[in-house]
Amino acid sequence: MRLLRLFGRRPTFSIDVADDPQERAQGLMFVEEMATLEGMLFIYERPQSVSFWMKNTLIPLDMLFAAPNGEILRIHENAVPGDL
């Protein structure tokens, strides 16, 4: 397994957790900026297919979809702000 390195060391991420229906519904709507190593982790009670829309989302996002074991299953790059 190759570890992510940034300037010779492991990067530190700042992640907000959305783990209830209200937090997941709000997501990143109306957030005006987000640093490169910041993000939001959406946690669900059980594995399931999910979809997201970008209504009221003001910044482009990369979305990673992961299995319960942490394996990245899919990456959606550059989701367009405001896209329905």
XYZ file of C-alpha atoms in Angstrom:
84
model
C 0.000 0.000 0.000
C 1.409 3.369 -0.992
C 0.885 6.142 1.550
C -0.038 9.620 0.417
C 2.874 11.991 0.931
C 2.827 15.752 0.679
C 6.109 17.644 0.848
C 7.804 14.548 2.292
C 5.282 13.827 5.043
C 1.762 12.515 5.551
C -0.870 15.223 5.100
C -3.343 16.139 7.838
C -6.963 16.452 6.774
C -9.737 18.439 8.440
C -13.014 16.554 8.024
C -16.540 17.458 9.147
C -18.741 14.417 9.814
C -22.344 14.213 8.590
C -23.768 11.208 10.427
C -27.467 11.978 10.804
C -30.179 12.698 8.217
C -30.257 16.458 8.871
C -26.471 16.852 8.555
C -26.409 14.724 5.406
C -29.260 16.769 3.879
C -27.397 20.035 4.572
C -24.053 18.660 3.391
C -21.889 21.426 1.967
C -24.712 23.647 0.721
C -23.915 27.361 0.957
C -20.247 26.739 1.867
C -18.340 29.443 -0.017
C -14.823 28.010 0.197
C -12.986 24.928 1.347
C -9.236 24.385 1.656
C -7.526 21.630 -0.324
C -7.182 19.242 2.634
C -10.677 19.852 4.049
C -13.799 17.831 3.401
C -16.939 16.182 4.691
C -17.470 12.511 5.480
C -21.015 11.195 5.080
C -21.628 8.204 7.354
C -24.664 5.944 6.937
C -26.067 3.310 9.303
C -25.615 0.568 6.709
C -23.980 0.158 3.291
C -26.252 1.500 0.562
C -26.236 3.190 -2.816
C -26.366 6.970 -2.450
C -26.602 9.899 -4.798
C -25.903 13.577 -4.308
C -27.011 16.714 -6.049
C -25.204 20.001 -6.088
C -28.164 22.376 -5.623
C -27.071 25.293 -3.436
C -23.513 23.947 -3.410
C -21.256 26.836 -4.309
C -17.909 25.071 -4.720
C -16.765 22.259 -7.049
C -16.239 18.985 -5.216
C -14.498 15.675 -5.717
C -16.575 12.844 -4.228
C -15.102 9.528 -3.140
C -17.405 6.592 -2.470
C -16.042 3.973 -0.072
C -16.966 0.483 1.070
C -17.320 -0.295 4.804
C -13.719 -1.589 4.819
C -12.440 1.773 3.512
C -11.802 0.628 -0.058
C -12.483 3.455 -2.528
C -15.116 2.136 -4.945
C -15.627 5.208 -7.115
C -14.405 8.770 -7.529
C -16.530 11.521 -9.045
C -14.193 14.401 -9.876
C -15.184 18.044 -10.232
C -18.895 17.883 -9.422
C -20.327 21.105 -10.862
C -21.693 23.706 -8.406
C -25.469 24.137 -8.711
C -25.926 21.019 -10.877
C -29.240 19.251 -10.310
